[in-house]
Amino acid sequence: MTMAQNDIVILPPSGSNVLSVEIRKSRSQVDGGFTLDLRFEVMSGFTVLFGPSGAGKTTLLDCIAGLAAPDRGTITIGGSVLFDPQRKIDLPVQRRRIGYVFQGLALFPHLTAEKNIAYGLTGRGASERRRHTGAILESFRISHLRQRRPAEISGGERQRVALARALVTDPCILLLDEPLAALDAATKSKIIDDLRAWNHEHRIPILYVTHSRDEVFALGERVLVLENGRITAQGTPHEVMTAPRTETVAQLAGFENVFDAAVVAAHEDRGTMTCRIVGSQVELETPLVRAEPGSSLRVGIRAGDILLATVRPQGLSARNVIPGRIVSLQQRDMIVVARVDCGIEMDLHLTLAARDLLELQAGREVWLVVKTHSCHLMAG
Amino acid sequence: MDWQAFWLTIRLAMLVAVILVIVGLPIAYWIAYSRWRWKFLAEAVVALPIVLPPTVLGFYVLVALGSRSPLGRWWQAITGHTLAFTFTGLVIGSLIYSLPFAVQPFATAFSLVDSKLMAASATLGASKLQTFLRVVLPLSVPGLVTGVALSFAHTLGEFGVVLMVGGNIPGVTRTVSIDIYDRVQAFDYAAANQTALMLLSVSFAALCLVYGVNRKVWALWPWK
C-alpha cells in the first residue's frame, strides 16, 4: 500500500512554531450567547490565557484543536494552516498535531497509565513506542505507575499522566485547560517545574488556561486576558495585573475597591493627577495617565494597600488622607475587614492586633491613608 | 422432550444474536451520534417490534418473504424456493423482531461514553474508527453483553412471528415455544412442563448474565 498523497498541508517538525489565531465564532443563545472575536499570536513558551469562567477560554482552545469550528477566520501554526475556510482548509483534529490536556483530563479509564501515554504512538514501531513512553514516564517521574489505571492513582499523578500522554506525540503546540486547578500548591509547583524543564528542550507554544491569579504569576511569561470572547489586555503578568485596565481584570487581580471617578486636573510636571470619586467629595491623587480633565475613569484600590489612623496623621509621604467613619468590622480568618464610610464606602484589611490595640469599633472616626501609586486607573 | 426443537431454537437464537451484533453496532453508533434532525423516525422504526403484536410483525414479514413480493420473487429466482416456511425465513423474521433488544442497549452504552474521551482520542491522532474500536467499544462492554443476551433470550421465546413465518415443520421451523403449544393442545402437560421449564431456565440464566454484568460496571473485567 502506498501512502496517500492528498495532504494539503504538511506540518513541519515542531520547534520555531508561532501560533497565529484570528477567529470569529458566535455561540448560540443556549450556550450563553456571546461572540468569540479575537486575534493574537503566541510564541513558544508559556502564555497564560486568563479570564472569568464563561469568557470563552475553552471554546477558543476547542477551535484551535479542531473540536469546534469558528464561523470565519484563520488559524496557523508556523507555516502550516490548520483552518482557513477561504482556502477550504479545515484540518481534522487527528491531523493537527496538537497536545490538549482537557479540564478533567479525559484519561482513558480502561487503560493503564502506560497504555494511556502510548495511545498516540500507534503509528510507530513497537520498540520506538516503548522507548518514547519509557523516556516520558521517566521525565515526569511516573515510571512506577505504568501498570496502574487512572482510578488507582492520585490527582497529581493523573495530571502527570495526562501531560505525558499529550507531550509524547511531539505536538506543535500544547493546550492546557486549567490542568492544575484541583491540586494543592506544592504538587502544582512541582508539576510546573517538570513542565518548564520539558519545554526548555522542546520550545513549543504552550497556551495555559486558568482563572487563578497565583498561577498567572507562577507561570506566565505572557498573559492574554479574555473577557466576553474578546482579548481585553495582554502583556507580562506584572503589567496586566498591577495596572488593570478593565474592571473584570481588576476584580480578578484582587481589587476590593473599584470606583467611578472623574479627572479634575492633571499635574504633568509632577506625574500625577487629581480625580474625584463620582457621588462624593473625595478627591484622590493618582498616577498620571493620558486623560483629559473631566473625562471619566475607574480607580481600583486593594484593601491591603490602605492604612487606617485614629488621629489625623501628619508628616506622611502618602498624599491621600481621607476622613471617614467605621461602618462595620468583620473578621475573616486572621484578618479584619473594615468598611469605612468616606462619602463612598471603602473596604480595608487590618490585623487582629491593630483592631484590638486601636480599640476600633463601628461608629469610630478614622482617617484612611492611600499612596498615590496604590490608586490603579482603568478605562471607565 | 423434543431435543430437535430445543437445538433448533438455540441455533436460531445464537445466529440471530451474532448477526445482530454485526448489524446492530453500526445502527446503534449512528443512533447514538448522528445529529440528523429526522433521526427520531429511524429510532421509532427500530423500536416498533417492542410494541407491535408478533402476529402483526409476522404477517408483514410473511407477505414480504412470500412469492408476491419483490424480495420473495428475487429469492425464489436465485434459490428456486420461497423464504417463507424455511429456517432462513425464520432468521430474517427473528432479526427484525429482536433488533431493538440489541440496538437500544448498544446505543445507550455508546452515548454514555464521555465525549471528552473521544475528543482526547482524536487529538492523539486516532481516526473515528480507531476511536470507536479503542475507546468506545471497550467502555461499552456491559451494554454489548446486555444487547447480545437480551436479543438471544428474546429470540428464544418468540412464538407469534415463528408461527406466522415458519409454521411448524420439525427440524426446520419447529421451535421450543411451538412445541410447548403443540403438547398443550394434545393434553400432554408433562412434556409441555419439561420443555417450558427448560426455556424458563435458559431465559433466566441469560437475564442473570445481563443484570450481573450491569450490577457493577467493571464486574466482568479480568483485571478487577
Coordinates of C-alpha atoms in Angstrom, one line a residue, chain A residues 16-379:
Chain A
S16 CA 10.0 27.5 16.0
N17 CA 6.3 27.4 15.8
V18 CA 4.2 30.6 16.2
L19 CA 0.5 30.1 16.7
S20 CA -1.5 32.7 14.9
V21 CA -5.2 33.0 15.6
E22 CA -7.7 35.3 14.1
I23 CA -11.2 34.0 14.5
R24 CA -14.8 34.9 15.0
K25 CA -17.4 32.5 16.4
S26 CA -20.9 33.2 17.5
R27 CA -22.3 30.9 20.2
S28 CA -25.9 30.1 20.3
Q29 CA -28.1 31.8 22.9
V30 CA -28.4 28.4 24.6
D31 CA -24.6 28.5 25.3
G32 CA -24.6 31.9 26.7
G33 CA -24.9 33.8 23.5
F34 CA -21.7 35.8 23.1
T35 CA -19.3 36.1 20.2
L36 CA -15.7 35.0 20.3
D37 CA -13.9 37.6 18.3
L38 CA -10.2 37.8 18.7
R39 CA -6.8 37.9 17.1
F40 CA -3.4 37.1 18.7
E41 CA -0.1 35.4 18.2
V42 CA 1.6 33.2 20.6
M43 CA 5.3 32.4 20.6
S44 CA 7.0 29.3 22.0
G45 CA 7.0 29.3 25.8
F46 CA 4.2 29.8 28.3
T47 CA 1.3 32.1 27.6
V48 CA -1.4 32.3 30.2
L49 CA -4.9 32.7 29.0
F50 CA -6.7 34.3 31.9
G51 CA -10.3 35.2 32.3
P52 CA -13.5 34.6 34.3
S53 CA -15.5 31.4 33.6
G54 CA -17.7 31.8 30.6
A55 CA -15.3 34.2 28.9
G56 CA -14.7 31.7 26.0
K57 CA -11.4 30.2 27.0
T58 CA -12.3 26.6 26.4
T59 CA -14.2 27.4 23.2
L60 CA -11.0 29.1 22.0
L61 CA -8.9 26.0 22.8
D62 CA -11.5 23.8 21.1
C63 CA -11.3 26.0 17.9
I64 CA -7.5 25.6 17.9
A65 CA -7.7 21.9 18.4
G66 CA -10.4 21.5 15.7
L67 CA -13.1 20.3 18.1
A68 CA -15.1 23.3 17.3
A69 CA -15.3 25.3 14.1
P70 CA -15.0 29.1 14.0
D71 CA -17.5 30.9 11.8
R72 CA -14.6 32.5 10.0
G73 CA -11.0 33.5 10.4
T74 CA -7.7 31.6 10.1
I75 CA -5.6 29.5 12.5
T76 CA -2.0 28.8 11.6
I77 CA 1.0 27.3 13.4
G78 CA 4.4 28.1 11.9
G79 CA 3.9 27.9 8.2
S80 CA 1.1 25.4 8.3
V81 CA -2.6 26.3 8.0
L82 CA -5.0 24.5 10.3
F83 CA -8.1 26.4 9.5
D84 CA -8.9 28.8 6.6
P85 CA -12.3 28.4 5.1
Q86 CA -11.4 30.8 2.2
R87 CA -8.8 28.3 1.1
K88 CA -11.2 25.4 2.0
I89 CA -8.8 24.2 4.7
D90 CA -10.1 22.7 7.9
L91 CA -7.6 20.1 9.1
P92 CA -9.4 17.3 11.0
V93 CA -8.5 17.1 14.7
Q94 CA -6.4 14.0 14.4
R95 CA -4.1 15.6 11.9
R96 CA -3.5 18.9 13.7
R97 CA -0.7 17.5 15.9
I98 CA -1.9 19.4 19.0
G99 CA -1.3 18.3 22.6
Y100 CA -4.5 19.0 24.6
V101 CA -4.9 18.4 28.3
F102 CA -8.6 18.7 29.0
Q103 CA -10.2 20.1 32.0
G104 CA -10.9 16.9 33.9
L105 CA -8.0 15.3 32.0
A106 CA -10.1 12.7 30.0
L107 CA -7.7 9.8 30.7
F108 CA -8.9 6.5 29.3
P109 CA -10.3 4.7 32.4
H110 CA -9.9 1.2 30.9
L111 CA -6.2 1.6 30.1
T112 CA -3.1 1.6 32.3
A113 CA -1.0 4.8 32.7
E114 CA 1.5 3.3 30.2
K115 CA -1.1 2.5 27.6
N116 CA -2.8 5.9 28.1
I117 CA 0.6 7.5 27.3
A118 CA 1.3 5.2 24.4
Y119 CA -2.1 5.8 22.9
G120 CA -1.0 8.4 20.5
L121 CA 2.0 6.5 19.3
T122 CA 0.3 3.7 17.4
G123 CA 1.8 4.7 14.0
R124 CA 5.3 4.0 15.3
G125 CA 7.0 0.6 15.7
A126 CA 6.8 -1.3 19.0
S127 CA 10.4 -0.6 20.1
E128 CA 10.2 3.1 19.3
R129 CA 6.9 3.2 21.1
R130 CA 8.4 1.6 24.2
R131 CA 11.4 4.0 24.1
H132 CA 9.3 7.1 23.8
T133 CA 6.9 6.0 26.5
G134 CA 9.7 5.0 28.8
A135 CA 11.5 8.3 28.4
I136 CA 8.5 10.4 29.1
L137 CA 7.5 8.3 32.1
E138 CA 11.0 8.9 33.4
S139 CA 10.9 12.7 32.9
F140 CA 7.6 13.1 34.6
R141 CA 8.7 10.8 37.4
I142 CA 5.8 8.3 37.0
S143 CA 7.6 5.1 35.9
H144 CA 6.4 3.3 39.0
L145 CA 2.7 3.9 37.9
R146 CA 2.9 2.4 34.5
Q147 CA 0.7 -0.6 35.3
R148 CA -1.9 1.3 37.2
R149 CA -5.2 2.6 35.8
P150 CA -6.4 6.2 36.3
A151 CA -8.8 5.2 39.1
E152 CA -5.9 3.8 41.1
I153 CA -3.6 6.8 41.2
S154 CA -3.7 10.3 42.9
G155 CA -4.9 13.5 41.3
G156 CA -1.4 14.9 40.9
E157 CA -0.2 11.6 39.3
R158 CA -3.2 11.6 36.9
Q159 CA -2.2 15.1 36.0
R160 CA 1.3 13.9 35.1
V161 CA 0.0 11.0 33.1
A162 CA -2.3 13.4 31.1
L163 CA 0.6 15.8 30.4
A164 CA 2.9 12.9 29.4
R165 CA 0.2 11.5 27.1
A166 CA -0.2 14.8 25.3
L167 CA 3.5 15.5 25.1
V168 CA 4.8 12.1 24.0
T169 CA 3.3 12.6 20.5
D170 CA 5.7 15.6 20.0
P171 CA 2.9 18.2 19.3
C172 CA 3.4 21.5 17.6
I173 CA 1.6 23.3 20.4
L174 CA 0.3 22.4 23.8
L175 CA -3.1 23.4 25.1
L176 CA -3.8 23.2 28.8
D177 CA -7.3 23.8 30.1
E178 CA -7.0 24.5 33.8
P179 CA -4.9 21.4 34.3
L180 CA -3.8 22.1 37.8
A181 CA -6.9 23.6 39.2
A182 CA -7.7 20.8 41.6
L183 CA -4.2 20.4 43.1
D184 CA -2.5 21.7 46.2
A185 CA 0.2 24.3 45.9
A186 CA 3.2 22.0 46.5
T187 CA 2.1 19.4 43.9
K188 CA 1.2 22.2 41.5
S189 CA 4.6 23.8 41.6
K190 CA 6.5 20.5 41.2
I191 CA 4.4 19.7 38.0
I192 CA 5.0 23.3 36.7
D193 CA 8.8 22.7 37.2
D194 CA 8.7 19.5 35.3
L195 CA 6.7 21.1 32.5
R196 CA 9.2 24.0 32.4
A197 CA 12.0 21.6 32.1
W198 CA 10.3 19.7 29.3
N199 CA 9.6 22.9 27.5
H200 CA 13.2 24.1 27.9
E201 CA 14.2 21.3 25.5
H202 CA 11.2 21.4 23.1
R203 CA 10.3 25.1 22.8
I204 CA 6.7 25.0 21.6
P205 CA 3.9 27.4 22.3
I206 CA 2.1 26.4 25.5
L207 CA -1.3 28.0 26.0
Y208 CA -2.3 27.7 29.6
V209 CA -5.9 28.5 30.6
T210 CA -6.5 29.5 34.2
H211 CA -8.7 31.7 36.3
S212 CA -6.3 31.5 39.2
R213 CA -4.3 34.7 39.8
D214 CA -1.5 32.8 41.6
E215 CA -0.9 30.6 38.5
V216 CA -0.7 33.7 36.3
F217 CA 2.2 34.9 38.3
A218 CA 3.8 31.5 38.8
L219 CA 3.8 30.6 35.1
G220 CA 3.3 33.4 32.7
E221 CA 6.0 34.9 30.6
R222 CA 3.0 36.4 28.9
V223 CA -0.7 36.9 29.7
L224 CA -3.7 37.2 27.5
V225 CA -6.8 38.4 29.3
L226 CA -10.1 37.1 27.7
E227 CA -13.4 38.7 28.7
N228 CA -16.7 38.1 26.9
G229 CA -15.0 36.5 24.0
R230 CA -12.5 39.3 23.5
I231 CA -8.9 39.9 24.4
T232 CA -9.0 42.9 26.7
A233 CA -5.4 43.0 27.9
Q234 CA -2.1 41.4 27.2
G235 CA 1.5 41.7 28.4
T236 CA 3.6 40.4 31.3
P237 CA 1.7 39.2 34.3
H238 CA 3.0 42.2 36.2
E239 CA 1.9 44.7 33.6
V240 CA -1.6 43.2 33.3
M241 CA -2.3 42.6 36.9
T242 CA -0.9 45.7 38.5
A243 CA -2.3 48.1 36.0
P244 CA -5.6 46.5 35.2
R245 CA -7.4 48.4 32.5
T246 CA -10.8 46.8 32.9
E247 CA -12.9 46.1 35.9
T248 CA -13.1 42.4 35.4
V249 CA -9.4 42.1 35.4
A250 CA -9.3 44.4 38.4
Q251 CA -11.7 42.1 40.4
L252 CA -9.7 39.0 39.3
A253 CA -6.5 40.7 40.2
G254 CA -7.8 41.4 43.7
F255 CA -9.1 44.9 43.8
E256 CA -11.7 45.1 46.5
N257 CA -12.4 48.8 45.9
V258 CA -13.3 49.9 42.4
F259 CA -14.9 53.4 41.9
D260 CA -16.0 55.6 39.1
A261 CA -14.0 58.8 39.0
A262 CA -13.6 61.9 37.0
V263 CA -10.4 63.7 36.2
V264 CA -10.2 67.1 38.0
A265 CA -6.7 68.2 37.0
A266 CA -3.6 66.8 35.5
H267 CA -0.2 67.7 37.0
E268 CA 2.2 66.9 34.2
D269 CA 5.2 68.3 36.0
R270 CA 4.7 66.0 39.0
G271 CA 3.5 63.0 37.1
T272 CA 0.2 62.9 39.0
M273 CA -3.5 63.7 38.5
T274 CA -6.3 64.6 40.8
C275 CA -9.5 62.6 40.4
R276 CA -12.8 63.0 42.2
I277 CA -14.8 59.8 43.0
V278 CA -18.2 60.1 41.5
G279 CA -21.0 60.6 44.0
S280 CA -18.7 62.0 46.7
Q281 CA -16.4 64.9 47.6
V282 CA -13.4 62.5 47.9
E283 CA -10.5 63.6 45.8
L284 CA -7.6 61.3 45.2
E285 CA -4.1 61.9 43.9
T286 CA -3.4 59.2 41.3
P287 CA -0.6 58.5 38.9
L288 CA -0.8 60.4 35.6
V289 CA -2.4 58.8 32.6
R290 CA -3.3 60.3 29.3
A291 CA -6.8 61.6 30.1
E292 CA -8.5 65.0 29.6
P293 CA -9.8 66.8 32.7
G294 CA -13.5 66.0 33.0
S295 CA -13.1 62.5 31.4
S296 CA -14.2 59.5 33.4
L297 CA -12.1 56.7 34.7
R298 CA -12.2 53.9 37.2
V299 CA -9.9 53.7 40.2
G300 CA -9.0 50.4 41.9
I301 CA -7.5 50.2 45.3
R302 CA -6.6 47.0 47.1
A303 CA -7.9 46.6 50.6
G304 CA -4.5 45.7 51.8
D305 CA -3.0 48.9 50.5
I306 CA -5.0 51.2 52.7
L307 CA -3.7 52.4 56.1
L308 CA -6.0 53.4 58.9
A309 CA -5.3 56.0 61.6
T310 CA -7.4 57.1 64.6
V311 CA -6.0 60.6 64.7
R312 CA -5.3 62.8 61.7
P313 CA -1.9 61.7 60.6
Q314 CA 0.8 64.3 59.8
G315 CA 4.2 64.3 58.2
L316 CA 3.4 61.4 55.8
S317 CA 4.7 60.9 52.3
A318 CA 1.4 59.4 51.3
R319 CA -0.7 62.1 49.5
N320 CA -4.2 60.8 50.2
V321 CA -5.6 61.2 53.7
I322 CA -9.4 60.7 53.7
P323 CA -11.6 61.2 56.8
G324 CA -14.4 58.7 57.4
R325 CA -16.3 56.7 59.9
I326 CA -16.2 52.9 60.5
V327 CA -19.4 51.3 59.3
S328 CA -18.5 47.7 60.3
L329 CA -15.7 45.3 61.3
Q330 CA -15.8 41.7 60.2
Q331 CA -13.3 39.1 61.0
R332 CA -12.3 36.7 58.2
D333 CA -9.8 34.1 59.2
M334 CA -6.9 36.1 60.5
I335 CA -7.8 39.5 59.0
V336 CA -10.4 42.0 59.9
V337 CA -12.3 43.7 57.0
A338 CA -13.2 47.2 58.0
R339 CA -15.8 49.1 56.0
V340 CA -15.3 52.8 56.2
D341 CA -17.8 55.5 55.0
C342 CA -15.9 58.4 53.5
G343 CA -18.8 59.6 51.4
I344 CA -18.2 56.4 49.5
E345 CA -17.6 53.1 51.2
M346 CA -14.1 51.6 51.2
D347 CA -13.0 48.2 52.4
L348 CA -9.6 47.7 54.0
H349 CA -7.8 44.9 55.8
L350 CA -6.4 45.1 59.3
T351 CA -4.7 42.7 61.6
L352 CA -6.5 41.4 64.7
A353 CA -3.8 43.1 66.8
A354 CA -4.4 46.5 65.1
R355 CA -8.1 46.3 65.8
D356 CA -7.6 45.5 69.5
L357 CA -4.8 47.9 70.1
L358 CA -6.6 50.8 68.5
E359 CA -9.9 49.7 70.1
L360 CA -11.7 50.1 66.8
Q361 CA -15.4 49.7 66.6
A362 CA -18.3 50.7 64.4
G363 CA -19.0 54.4 64.5
R364 CA -15.4 55.4 65.3
E365 CA -14.0 58.4 63.4
V366 CA -10.9 57.4 61.4
W367 CA -8.5 58.6 58.6
L368 CA -7.6 56.4 55.7
V369 CA -4.2 56.8 54.1
V370 CA -3.7 55.8 50.4
K371 CA -0.4 56.2 48.5
T372 CA -0.7 57.8 45.0
H373 CA 0.6 54.6 43.4
S374 CA -1.8 52.4 45.2
C375 CA -4.5 54.0 43.1
H376 CA -4.8 52.0 39.9
L377 CA -6.5 53.6 37.0
M378 CA -8.6 51.7 34.4
A379 CA -10.7 52.6 31.4

